[in-house]
Short mmCIF file of C-alpha atoms and ligand atoms in Angstrom, two decimals:
data_model
loop_
_atom_site.label_atom_id
_atom_site.label_comp_id
_atom_site.label_asym_id
_atom_site.label_seq_id
_atom_site.Cartn_x
_atom_site.Cartn_y
_atom_site.Cartn_z
CA MET A 30 167.97 59.02 89.65
CA SER A 31 169.14 55.68 88.28
CA ALA A 32 171.09 55.29 85.02
CA VAL A 33 167.99 53.88 83.32
CA GLN A 34 165.82 56.68 84.59
CA SER A 35 168.16 59.35 83.29
CA GLU A 36 167.51 58.10 79.72
CA LEU A 37 163.84 58.80 80.13
CA GLU A 38 162.16 61.93 78.92
CA THR A 39 161.48 64.24 81.86
CA TYR A 40 158.29 66.28 81.94
CA GLN A 41 157.37 69.24 84.15
CA MET A 42 154.01 70.33 85.55
CA TYR A 43 152.46 73.61 84.44
CA VAL A 44 151.42 75.97 87.22
CA ASN A 45 150.81 79.71 86.95
CA GLY A 46 152.39 79.80 83.52
CA GLN A 47 155.59 78.20 84.80
CA TRP A 48 157.10 74.79 84.06
CA THR A 49 157.93 73.31 87.40
CA ALA A 50 158.96 70.18 89.25
CA SER A 51 156.67 68.98 92.02
CA ASP A 52 156.98 70.39 95.52
CA SER A 53 158.55 67.10 96.65
CA GLY A 54 160.96 66.97 93.70
CA GLU A 55 159.82 63.37 93.11
CA TYR A 56 158.99 61.80 89.75
CA PHE A 57 157.25 58.62 88.70
CA GLU A 58 157.65 56.57 85.54
CA SER A 59 155.23 56.50 82.66
CA TYR A 60 155.21 53.28 80.63
CA ASN A 61 154.91 52.55 76.95
CA PRO A 62 152.38 49.69 76.86
CA TYR A 63 153.70 48.44 73.54
CA THR A 64 157.16 47.76 74.98
CA GLY A 65 156.13 47.30 78.60
CA ARG A 66 158.99 49.64 79.56
CA PRO A 67 159.11 53.14 81.10
CA TRP A 68 159.77 55.98 78.69
CA ALA A 69 159.08 59.19 80.63
CA LEU A 70 159.29 60.73 84.07
CA ILE A 71 156.34 62.69 85.39
CA PRO A 72 156.43 64.98 88.46
CA ARG A 73 154.73 63.42 91.44
CA GLY A 74 152.47 66.20 92.69
CA ASN A 75 151.01 66.55 96.17
CA ALA A 76 148.63 68.78 98.12
CA ARG A 77 151.08 71.70 98.10
CA ASP A 78 151.23 71.59 94.31
CA VAL A 79 147.43 71.60 94.26
CA GLU A 80 147.46 74.63 96.56
CA ARG A 81 149.84 76.51 94.24
CA ALA A 82 147.75 75.63 91.18
CA VAL A 83 144.39 76.55 92.70
CA ASP A 84 145.82 79.78 94.06
CA ALA A 85 147.14 80.66 90.57
CA ALA A 86 143.81 79.74 88.99
CA GLN A 87 141.88 81.87 91.50
CA ARG A 88 144.15 84.87 90.90
CA ALA A 89 143.77 84.48 87.14
CA PHE A 90 139.99 84.18 87.56
CA THR A 91 139.68 87.55 89.26
CA GLY A 92 142.61 89.11 87.37
CA PRO A 93 143.73 88.82 83.76
CA TRP A 94 141.11 86.29 82.68
CA ALA A 95 138.26 88.40 84.06
CA SER A 96 139.54 91.42 82.16
CA LEU A 97 138.97 89.67 78.81
CA ASN A 98 135.49 89.87 77.37
CA ALA A 99 133.68 86.79 76.10
CA SER A 100 134.59 87.47 72.46
CA GLN A 101 138.25 87.71 73.38
CA ARG A 102 138.04 84.42 75.30
CA GLY A 103 136.38 82.85 72.28
CA ALA A 104 139.12 84.13 69.98
CA LEU A 105 141.77 82.55 72.22
CA LEU A 106 139.93 79.23 72.17
CA HIS A 107 139.80 79.44 68.40
CA LYS A 108 143.56 79.96 68.28
CA LEU A 109 143.99 77.01 70.60
CA GLY A 110 141.96 74.83 68.23
CA ASP A 111 144.21 75.93 65.36
CA ALA A 112 147.31 75.13 67.42
CA VAL A 113 146.01 71.64 68.22
CA ALA A 114 145.34 71.04 64.52
CA GLU A 115 148.83 72.25 63.65
CA HIS A 116 150.50 70.01 66.24
CA ALA A 117 148.16 67.03 65.82
CA ALA A 118 150.82 64.61 64.56
CA GLU A 119 153.25 65.38 67.36
CA LEU A 120 150.57 65.14 70.08
CA ALA A 121 149.27 61.92 68.56
CA ALA A 122 152.72 60.34 68.65
CA ILE A 123 153.07 61.16 72.36
CA GLU A 124 149.67 59.72 73.22
CA VAL A 125 150.36 56.56 71.20
CA ARG A 126 153.60 56.08 73.10
CA ASP A 127 152.09 56.74 76.50
CA ASN A 128 148.71 55.12 76.05
CA GLY A 129 149.10 52.54 73.30
CA LYS A 130 146.25 54.03 71.28
CA LEU A 131 146.47 53.33 67.57
CA VAL A 132 148.10 56.08 65.58
CA ALA A 133 145.33 55.60 63.01
CA GLU A 134 142.74 56.43 65.67
CA MET A 135 144.76 59.25 67.24
CA GLY A 136 145.28 60.98 63.91
CA ALA A 137 141.53 61.10 63.34
CA GLN A 138 140.81 62.04 66.95
CA LEU A 139 143.25 64.93 67.00
CA ASN A 140 141.89 66.28 63.75
CA TYR A 141 138.51 66.35 65.49
CA VAL A 142 139.53 67.70 68.92
CA PRO A 143 139.93 71.29 67.62
CA GLN A 144 136.17 71.32 66.97
CA TRP A 145 135.56 71.46 70.72
CA TYR A 146 137.66 74.61 70.99
CA TYR A 147 136.02 76.16 67.92
CA TYR A 148 132.49 75.28 69.00
CA TYR A 149 132.72 76.51 72.59
CA GLY A 150 134.92 79.42 71.50
CA GLY A 151 132.06 80.43 69.20
CA LEU A 152 129.54 79.97 71.99
CA ALA A 153 131.48 82.10 74.51
CA ASP A 154 129.87 85.41 73.49
CA LYS A 155 126.39 84.01 72.83
CA ILE A 156 125.41 83.29 76.40
CA GLU A 157 122.69 85.79 77.09
CA GLY A 158 120.68 86.61 80.15
CA ALA A 159 117.04 87.61 79.94
CA VAL A 160 114.91 90.53 80.91
CA ILE A 161 112.03 88.97 82.82
CA PRO A 162 108.67 90.69 82.56
CA VAL A 163 108.09 90.25 86.29
CA ASP A 164 104.65 90.49 87.83
CA LYS A 165 105.82 93.04 90.43
CA PRO A 166 105.05 96.59 89.32
CA GLY A 167 107.87 99.08 89.83
CA ASN A 168 110.60 96.48 89.31
CA PHE A 169 113.05 95.72 86.55
CA ASN A 170 114.46 92.19 86.62
CA TYR A 171 117.18 90.61 84.53
CA THR A 172 119.50 87.60 84.70
CA ARG A 173 123.22 87.23 84.24
CA HIS A 174 125.13 84.00 83.60
CA GLU A 175 128.38 84.20 85.52
CA PRO A 176 131.31 81.79 85.65
CA LEU A 177 131.80 79.67 88.75
CA GLY A 178 135.49 80.23 89.47
CA VAL A 179 138.11 77.51 89.59
CA VAL A 180 137.11 74.23 87.92
CA ALA A 181 138.93 70.96 88.57
CA ALA A 182 139.10 68.75 85.47
CA ILE A 183 139.98 65.17 86.43
CA VAL A 184 140.64 62.92 83.47
CA PRO A 185 141.16 59.14 82.99
CA TRP A 186 143.80 57.40 80.90
CA ASN A 187 141.84 56.12 77.95
CA SER A 188 141.47 59.31 75.87
CA PRO A 189 143.43 62.05 77.64
CA LEU A 190 143.40 64.86 75.06
CA LEU A 191 139.85 64.30 73.86
CA LEU A 192 138.34 64.12 77.34
CA THR A 193 140.37 67.11 78.52
CA ALA A 194 138.95 69.11 75.59
CA TRP A 195 135.40 68.13 76.59
CA LYS A 196 135.94 69.91 79.92
CA LEU A 197 138.42 72.62 79.12
CA ALA A 198 136.63 74.14 76.13
CA PRO A 199 133.28 74.85 77.84
CA ALA A 200 134.88 75.75 81.19
CA LEU A 201 137.10 78.40 79.60
CA ALA A 202 134.43 79.66 77.22
CA ALA A 203 132.22 80.27 80.27
CA GLY A 204 134.98 82.35 81.90
CA ASN A 205 136.27 79.90 84.50
CA THR A 206 139.87 78.98 85.16
CA VAL A 207 140.96 75.36 85.36
CA VAL A 208 143.26 72.96 87.16
CA VAL A 209 143.65 69.78 85.11
CA LYS A 210 144.66 66.53 86.76
CA PRO A 211 145.50 63.94 84.12
CA SER A 212 145.70 60.25 84.88
CA GLU A 213 148.95 59.06 86.43
CA TYR A 214 149.16 56.53 83.57
CA THR A 215 148.94 59.04 80.72
CA SER A 216 150.06 62.55 81.69
CA ALA A 217 152.53 63.24 78.89
CA SER A 218 150.20 64.31 76.08
CA THR A 219 148.37 66.74 78.36
CA LEU A 220 151.67 68.35 79.36
CA ALA A 221 152.66 68.61 75.70
CA PHE A 222 149.26 70.07 74.83
CA VAL A 223 149.27 72.73 77.55
CA ARG A 224 152.35 74.30 75.98
CA LEU A 225 150.05 75.35 73.14
CA LEU A 226 147.97 77.45 75.54
CA GLU A 227 151.11 79.34 76.43
CA ASP A 228 151.99 79.76 72.75
CA VAL A 229 148.62 81.22 71.78
CA GLY A 230 148.60 83.69 74.68
CA PHE A 231 146.41 82.40 77.50
CA PRO A 232 147.33 84.42 80.61
CA PRO A 233 149.28 82.53 83.31
CA GLY A 234 147.13 80.62 85.77
CA VAL A 235 144.10 80.26 83.48
CA VAL A 236 144.96 76.59 82.90
CA ASN A 237 147.26 74.65 85.21
CA VAL A 238 148.20 70.98 85.11
CA VAL A 239 149.12 69.11 88.27
CA THR A 240 150.32 65.56 87.69
CA GLY A 241 150.31 62.71 90.17
CA PHE A 242 148.15 60.07 91.80
CA GLY A 243 144.49 60.21 92.75
CA ALA A 244 145.05 60.23 96.50
CA ASP A 245 147.92 62.76 96.37
CA VAL A 246 146.49 65.24 93.85
CA GLY A 247 142.88 64.32 93.05
CA THR A 248 141.64 64.27 96.64
CA PRO A 249 143.12 67.64 97.74
CA LEU A 250 141.90 69.16 94.49
CA VAL A 251 138.32 68.04 95.07
CA GLU A 252 138.52 69.14 98.71
CA HIS A 253 139.99 72.57 97.99
CA PRO A 254 137.50 75.26 99.11
CA LEU A 255 138.22 77.48 96.09
CA VAL A 256 137.37 74.76 93.58
CA ARG A 257 133.74 75.41 92.66
CA LYS A 258 133.14 72.56 90.23
CA VAL A 259 134.64 69.15 89.62
CA ALA A 260 134.34 67.87 86.06
CA PHE A 261 135.27 64.21 86.32
CA THR A 262 135.59 61.32 83.90
CA GLY A 263 136.61 57.95 85.29
CA SER A 264 135.36 54.90 87.11
CA ASP A 265 132.07 54.83 89.00
CA LYS A 266 133.92 54.00 92.22
CA THR A 267 136.09 57.13 92.06
CA GLY A 268 133.12 59.13 90.80
CA GLN A 269 131.10 58.22 93.87
CA LEU A 270 133.97 59.21 96.16
CA ILE A 271 134.29 62.55 94.39
CA TYR A 272 130.55 63.13 94.59
CA GLU A 273 130.60 62.52 98.35
CA THR A 274 133.61 64.79 98.90
CA ALA A 275 132.22 67.51 96.64
CA ALA A 276 128.92 67.41 98.54
CA ARG A 277 130.70 68.43 101.73
CA GLY A 278 132.01 71.53 99.96
CA MET A 279 128.65 72.10 98.20
CA LYS A 280 130.44 71.99 94.85
CA ARG A 281 128.99 71.20 91.49
CA VAL A 282 130.02 68.00 89.81
CA SER A 283 129.71 66.42 86.43
CA LEU A 284 130.48 62.72 86.45
CA GLU A 285 131.12 60.73 83.29
CA LEU A 286 131.53 57.18 84.54
CA GLY A 287 131.67 53.61 83.34
CA GLY A 288 129.34 51.45 81.30
CA LYS A 289 128.19 47.96 80.44
CA SER A 290 126.43 48.84 77.26
CA PRO A 291 124.22 46.42 75.32
CA ASN A 292 124.65 46.19 71.57
CA ILE A 293 121.36 44.60 70.49
CA VAL A 294 121.02 42.76 67.18
CA PHE A 295 117.55 41.78 65.92
CA ASP A 296 116.99 39.18 63.25
CA ASP A 297 115.72 41.84 60.84
CA ALA A 298 119.05 43.73 60.91
CA ASP A 299 121.52 44.10 58.08
CA LEU A 300 123.78 41.46 59.57
CA GLU A 301 126.95 42.41 57.73
CA ASN A 302 126.73 45.94 59.09
CA ALA A 303 125.76 44.66 62.52
CA VAL A 304 128.85 42.44 62.67
CA LYS A 305 131.04 45.46 61.91
CA GLY A 306 129.17 47.59 64.44
CA VAL A 307 129.59 45.00 67.18
CA ILE A 308 133.30 44.69 66.44
CA SER A 309 133.81 48.45 66.50
CA GLY A 310 131.83 48.59 69.74
CA ILE A 311 134.10 46.22 71.63
CA PHE A 312 137.45 45.88 69.89
CA ALA A 313 138.14 49.46 68.78
CA ALA A 314 140.53 51.12 71.24
CA THR A 315 141.10 47.59 72.62
CA GLY A 316 137.75 47.84 74.37
CA GLN A 317 139.06 50.59 76.61
CA THR A 318 136.19 52.96 76.12
CA CYS A 319 133.39 53.86 78.48
CA ILE A 320 130.91 53.26 75.65
CA ALA A 321 132.23 49.79 74.83
CA GLY A 322 129.36 47.59 73.64
CA SER A 323 130.55 44.85 75.94
CA ARG A 324 127.28 42.88 75.96
CA LEU A 325 126.12 41.59 72.60
CA LEU A 326 122.42 40.80 72.86
CA VAL A 327 121.52 38.74 69.82
CA GLN A 328 118.12 37.36 68.84
CA GLU A 329 117.96 33.58 69.32
CA SER A 330 116.92 32.88 65.72
CA ILE A 331 120.21 34.26 64.34
CA HIS A 332 122.50 33.57 67.31
CA ASP A 333 124.70 30.84 65.84
CA GLN A 334 125.05 32.37 62.40
CA PHE A 335 125.80 35.80 63.84
CA VAL A 336 128.41 34.53 66.31
CA GLU A 337 130.08 32.63 63.51
CA GLU A 338 130.32 35.67 61.23
CA LEU A 339 131.40 37.89 64.10
CA THR A 340 134.11 35.52 65.21
CA ALA A 341 135.37 35.10 61.65
CA LEU A 342 135.83 38.86 61.23
CA ALA A 343 137.22 39.44 64.76
CA ARG A 344 139.79 36.72 64.11
CA THR A 345 141.29 38.81 61.31
CA ALA A 346 142.18 41.70 63.66
CA LYS A 347 145.76 42.76 63.14
CA MET A 348 147.55 43.29 66.43
CA GLY A 349 150.94 44.85 67.06
CA ASP A 350 152.76 48.19 67.06
CA PRO A 351 150.18 50.96 67.55
CA MET A 352 152.41 53.27 65.49
CA ASN A 353 151.72 51.15 62.37
CA MET A 354 148.82 52.54 60.41
CA ASP A 355 147.41 49.09 59.68
CA THR A 356 147.34 47.83 63.29
CA GLN A 357 143.74 47.25 64.43
CA VAL A 358 144.06 46.17 68.06
CA GLY A 359 146.74 47.70 70.28
CA PRO A 360 147.89 46.92 73.80
CA VAL A 361 146.06 47.52 77.06
CA THR A 362 147.24 50.86 78.42
CA ASN A 363 148.64 49.91 81.80
CA MET A 364 149.76 46.88 83.75
CA PRO A 365 146.99 46.89 86.42
CA GLN A 366 144.36 47.13 83.68
CA TYR A 367 146.05 44.33 81.73
CA GLN A 368 145.91 42.15 84.81
CA LYS A 369 142.30 43.15 85.45
CA VAL A 370 141.22 42.13 81.94
CA LEU A 371 142.97 38.78 82.29
CA ASP A 372 141.33 38.28 85.70
CA TYR A 373 137.89 38.91 84.18
CA ILE A 374 138.61 36.32 81.49
CA ASP A 375 139.33 33.82 84.27
CA ILE A 376 136.20 34.88 86.14
CA ALA A 377 134.06 34.40 83.02
CA THR A 378 135.53 30.97 82.39
CA GLY A 379 134.97 30.07 86.04
CA GLU A 380 131.34 31.18 85.72
CA GLY A 381 130.85 28.75 82.85
CA ALA A 382 131.07 31.11 79.87
CA LYS A 383 132.64 29.58 76.77
CA SER A 384 135.35 31.44 74.91
CA VAL A 385 134.86 31.07 71.16
CA LEU A 386 137.68 33.48 70.36
CA GLY A 387 140.79 34.55 72.26
CA GLY A 388 140.58 34.10 75.98
CA GLY A 389 143.99 35.20 77.21
CA LYS A 390 147.26 37.04 76.63
CA ALA A 391 148.29 37.62 73.04
CA THR A 392 151.54 35.83 72.40
CA ARG A 393 151.84 36.67 68.71
CA PRO A 394 155.42 37.72 67.84
CA GLU A 395 154.22 41.14 66.66
CA CYS A 396 152.97 41.85 70.20
CA GLY A 397 156.49 41.58 71.65
CA ASP A 398 156.65 42.36 75.37
CA GLY A 399 153.58 44.59 75.20
CA TRP A 400 150.46 44.24 77.31
CA PHE A 401 148.26 42.59 74.67
CA VAL A 402 145.09 40.61 75.24
CA GLU A 403 143.56 38.59 72.41
CA PRO A 404 140.16 39.88 71.24
CA THR A 405 137.89 37.61 73.24
CA ILE A 406 134.30 36.50 72.68
CA PHE A 407 132.35 34.56 75.31
CA THR A 408 129.13 32.74 74.51
CA GLY A 409 126.87 30.99 76.99
CA VAL A 410 126.76 34.13 79.13
CA SER A 411 123.76 34.85 81.31
CA ASN A 412 123.11 38.43 82.30
CA THR A 413 123.53 37.65 85.99
CA MET A 414 127.17 36.63 85.60
CA ARG A 415 129.85 39.05 86.73
CA ILE A 416 131.22 39.19 83.17
CA ALA A 417 127.83 40.60 82.11
CA GLN A 418 127.42 43.01 85.01
CA GLU A 419 130.86 44.50 85.68
CA GLU A 420 132.88 46.80 83.48
CA VAL A 421 135.95 44.99 82.10
CA PHE A 422 137.32 47.89 80.03
CA GLY A 423 139.11 45.61 77.62
CA PRO A 424 138.55 43.57 74.43
CA VAL A 425 136.14 41.09 75.97
CA LEU A 426 132.64 40.57 74.57
CA SER A 427 129.82 38.64 76.28
CA VAL A 428 127.15 37.21 73.99
CA ILE A 429 123.67 36.86 75.48
CA PRO A 430 120.72 35.50 73.48
CA PHE A 431 117.23 37.00 73.70
CA HIS A 432 113.83 35.95 72.45
CA ASP A 433 111.91 39.13 71.66
CA GLU A 434 111.88 42.91 72.06
CA ASP A 435 110.62 42.81 75.65
CA GLU A 436 113.35 40.45 76.70
CA ALA A 437 116.00 42.52 74.88
CA VAL A 438 114.87 45.61 76.80
CA ALA A 439 114.75 43.74 80.10
CA ILE A 440 118.27 42.33 79.70
CA GLY A 441 119.62 45.55 78.21
CA ASN A 442 118.46 47.58 81.19
CA ASP A 443 119.32 45.02 83.84
CA VAL A 444 122.71 46.45 84.85
CA ASP A 445 123.73 49.25 87.20
CA PHE A 446 125.09 51.31 84.31
CA GLY A 447 123.31 53.26 81.59
CA LEU A 448 125.82 54.99 79.37
CA ALA A 449 125.01 53.79 75.86
CA ALA A 450 123.18 51.17 73.82
CA GLY A 451 123.21 50.01 70.21
CA VAL A 452 120.21 48.68 68.29
CA TRP A 453 120.47 46.89 64.93
CA THR A 454 117.19 46.60 63.09
CA GLN A 455 115.65 47.66 59.79
CA SER A 456 112.29 48.36 61.38
CA ILE A 457 111.74 52.06 62.08
CA PRO A 458 108.96 51.50 64.67
CA ARG A 459 111.20 49.03 66.50
CA ALA A 460 114.14 51.45 66.41
CA ILE A 461 112.02 54.23 67.89
CA THR A 462 110.47 51.99 70.54
CA MET A 463 113.84 50.60 71.59
CA ALA A 464 115.39 54.08 71.74
CA GLU A 465 112.56 55.07 74.08
CA ARG A 466 112.73 52.00 76.33
CA LEU A 467 116.49 51.65 76.80
CA GLN A 468 117.88 53.36 79.90
CA ALA A 469 120.98 54.92 78.41
CA GLY A 470 122.31 58.41 77.82
CA THR A 471 123.05 57.58 74.18
CA VAL A 472 121.23 55.15 71.89
CA TRP A 473 122.67 54.36 68.48
CA VAL A 474 120.55 52.72 65.80
CA ASN A 475 122.41 50.89 63.02
CA THR A 476 125.63 52.58 64.07
CA TYR A 477 127.83 52.58 67.14
CA ARG A 478 130.25 54.99 68.77
CA ALA A 479 129.24 58.23 67.01
CA VAL A 480 129.87 61.27 69.25
CA SER A 481 130.05 64.95 68.46
CA TYR A 482 130.84 68.20 70.26
CA MET A 483 127.29 69.23 69.30
CA SER A 484 125.34 66.40 70.90
CA PRO A 485 124.87 65.80 74.65
CA PHE A 486 126.78 62.87 76.08
CA GLY A 487 126.46 61.30 79.52
CA GLY A 488 125.04 58.51 81.57
CA TYR A 489 121.87 57.21 83.20
CA LYS A 490 122.09 55.41 86.56
CA ARG A 491 125.66 54.61 87.73
CA SER A 492 127.12 55.91 84.49
CA GLY A 493 127.08 59.43 85.77
CA LEU A 494 125.56 62.80 86.39
CA GLY A 495 125.23 65.72 84.04
CA ARG A 496 126.11 65.88 80.37
CA GLU A 497 129.07 66.95 78.29
CA ASN A 498 128.96 68.39 74.76
CA GLY A 499 126.22 70.39 73.12
CA GLN A 500 125.13 73.96 73.73
CA ASP A 501 123.15 73.57 76.93
CA MET A 502 125.92 72.15 79.04
CA ILE A 503 127.96 75.34 78.99
CA LYS A 504 125.43 76.58 81.58
CA ASP A 505 126.70 73.83 83.90
CA TYR A 506 129.91 75.85 84.06
CA MET A 507 127.97 78.99 85.01
CA GLN A 508 125.65 80.26 87.71
CA VAL A 509 122.64 82.48 87.21
CA LYS A 510 122.19 85.73 89.03
CA SER A 511 118.82 87.44 89.16
CA VAL A 512 119.07 91.23 89.45
CA TRP A 513 116.14 93.35 90.69
CA ILE A 514 116.10 97.12 90.26
CA SER A 515 113.30 99.19 91.65
CA THR A 516 111.84 101.78 89.32
CA ALA A 517 109.45 103.07 92.02
CA SER A 518 110.03 106.45 93.59
CA ASP A 519 109.38 105.32 97.15
CA VAL A 520 110.22 102.22 99.20
CA PRO A 521 107.03 100.34 100.17
CA ASN A 522 105.95 99.42 103.71
CA PRO A 523 108.98 97.45 105.03
CA PHE A 524 106.87 95.24 107.34
CA ILE A 525 105.04 93.47 104.57
CA ILE A 526 106.68 91.05 102.13
CA ARG A 527 105.54 91.60 98.58
P1 NAD B 3 139.80 56.19 87.70
O1 NAD B 3 138.50 56.52 88.32
O2 NAD B 3 140.67 55.20 88.34
O3 NAD B 3 140.68 57.50 87.54
C1 NAD B 3 140.23 58.66 86.85
C2 NAD B 3 140.99 59.87 87.35
O4 NAD B 3 140.63 60.09 88.72
C3 NAD B 3 142.52 59.71 87.33
O5 NAD B 3 143.09 60.94 86.97
C4 NAD B 3 142.82 59.37 88.78
O6 NAD B 3 144.12 59.71 89.19
C5 NAD B 3 141.80 60.23 89.51
N1 NAD B 3 141.48 59.79 90.88
C6 NAD B 3 141.62 58.56 91.41
N2 NAD B 3 141.22 58.56 92.71
C7 NAD B 3 140.81 59.82 92.97
C8 NAD B 3 140.27 60.46 94.12
N3 NAD B 3 140.06 59.79 95.25
N4 NAD B 3 139.93 61.75 94.06
C9 NAD B 3 140.09 62.44 92.90
N5 NAD B 3 140.63 61.91 91.79
C10 NAD B 3 140.98 60.61 91.81
O7 NAD B 3 139.47 55.78 86.20
P2 NAD B 3 140.48 55.26 85.09
O8 NAD B 3 140.84 53.85 85.40
O9 NAD B 3 141.56 56.28 84.88
O10 NAD B 3 139.56 55.32 83.79
C11 NAD B 3 138.75 54.28 83.38
C12 NAD B 3 137.31 54.57 83.76
O11 NAD B 3 136.88 55.78 83.17
C13 NAD B 3 136.35 53.51 83.26
O12 NAD B 3 135.42 53.18 84.27
C14 NAD B 3 135.64 54.21 82.12
O13 NAD B 3 134.37 53.71 81.82
C15 NAD B 3 135.59 55.61 82.59
N6 NAD B 3 135.40 56.53 81.47
C16 NAD B 3 134.19 57.17 81.34
C17 NAD B 3 133.96 58.01 80.26
C18 NAD B 3 132.65 58.72 80.09
O14 NAD B 3 132.62 59.73 79.39
N7 NAD B 3 131.56 58.27 80.69
C19 NAD B 3 134.96 58.21 79.31
C20 NAD B 3 136.17 57.55 79.48
C21 NAD B 3 136.38 56.71 80.56
#
């Protein structure tokens, strides 16, 4: 280890209730995007680490975890929620350092994350089978909802603790055990969080965390025959690969993928609110959210006025240290993503789009050596351009004019993705019609970005498969068994199927 490396904070993976280095003994650096410098060392896992973790998870599934009843599992999840709430500030500080998320956002997010553990903890002992009044005389039939076994939770870098909770809480409530693979860019907060599971008394092996790269850890995890479900959030490209691999093992998948969501402003909208909604849709979290409203569709009649007001407010965004409570736009989380965002700005310019705000690296003194991109707004975008079709995952907004409702729907739906859409209008019939016609898993009217543990979330088209959040989805972590018991005194003629 070099002299510089030895000053870095060293993390361990968590397998079978033990803190451990990787099988290879290798580590990789995790960077602080605000300074552009490494701050932590993360174990570089491989297929043998995956093997150890899945083996531990399988043993816990049939052993100590299976011996707890659903109410006991729920009580543990409740304690976990309390522990997250208690340690929210410390976890937030780690995620800000590793990810560049604003401390103002993280504070609010980590006060909300416990709700996932409370909600699914409460649901754990309310999953009931049914007695089916079957049409076959002399038979008693009932159903059981059983857990699947080992679940792989594969998480991206943009909201590690939140998106881990979305998978972990229902998976555990349903009685499964879990191997979590955080992103190689942001593993630290997950490793800090998992300590809380130990503290509140989860048996060893129920939750394991294997850190490392997609090819070294993600692939063997998805391929492992004992993994029965892959709960994935990430890019559509990786999602497709996982879907194909999981199909070979006949595994279940849930895929929460990317987006290119339209935020649609009609001329009858409350424009002041719409401006704020559009800004929150694309510049909050530096645009690094799957639900980013990266295409602003604005009605022709108000186009110029709206762009002017939008640009004026976006221009006031305070950039800088994400640990300052008043910072509004932080850095891009990692160097490849930073480069990708800058490349897309070049692509848009090359395609003929006109930048009316930003359009490059942020060189403000308060941004230091961090990976900052100026909030950027492009006008003159047509929906066929790459900047309108491809996910940038950064603070880059494309403005596209439309004439009427039909054209707004046509443009809104004319992308491969279908994660979310925003509609700004004061007309109730228009709001309802638009919500019906837009091909998106979530439609917001006169708001943007609201999500809750109670409400289903997921994508149409290339934005994914399955849903997270809400009551129904816990069944996606379970399988149904139908049990038939004969109440007849004799076995009927065996040569005839009844
Ligand atoms: P990514 O697909 O590159 O990586 C996601 C995770 O998959 C990481 O942990 C990575 O190591 C792992 N991985 C990579 N290759 C793998 C493989 N072959 N097999 C198994 N695992 C593999 O995505 P990212 O860049 O970390 O995240 C950004 C993407 O996530 C964006 O497209 C964004 O829209 C999407 N996202 C979606 C949602 C949603 O809920 N729909 C939420 C947040 C982010």
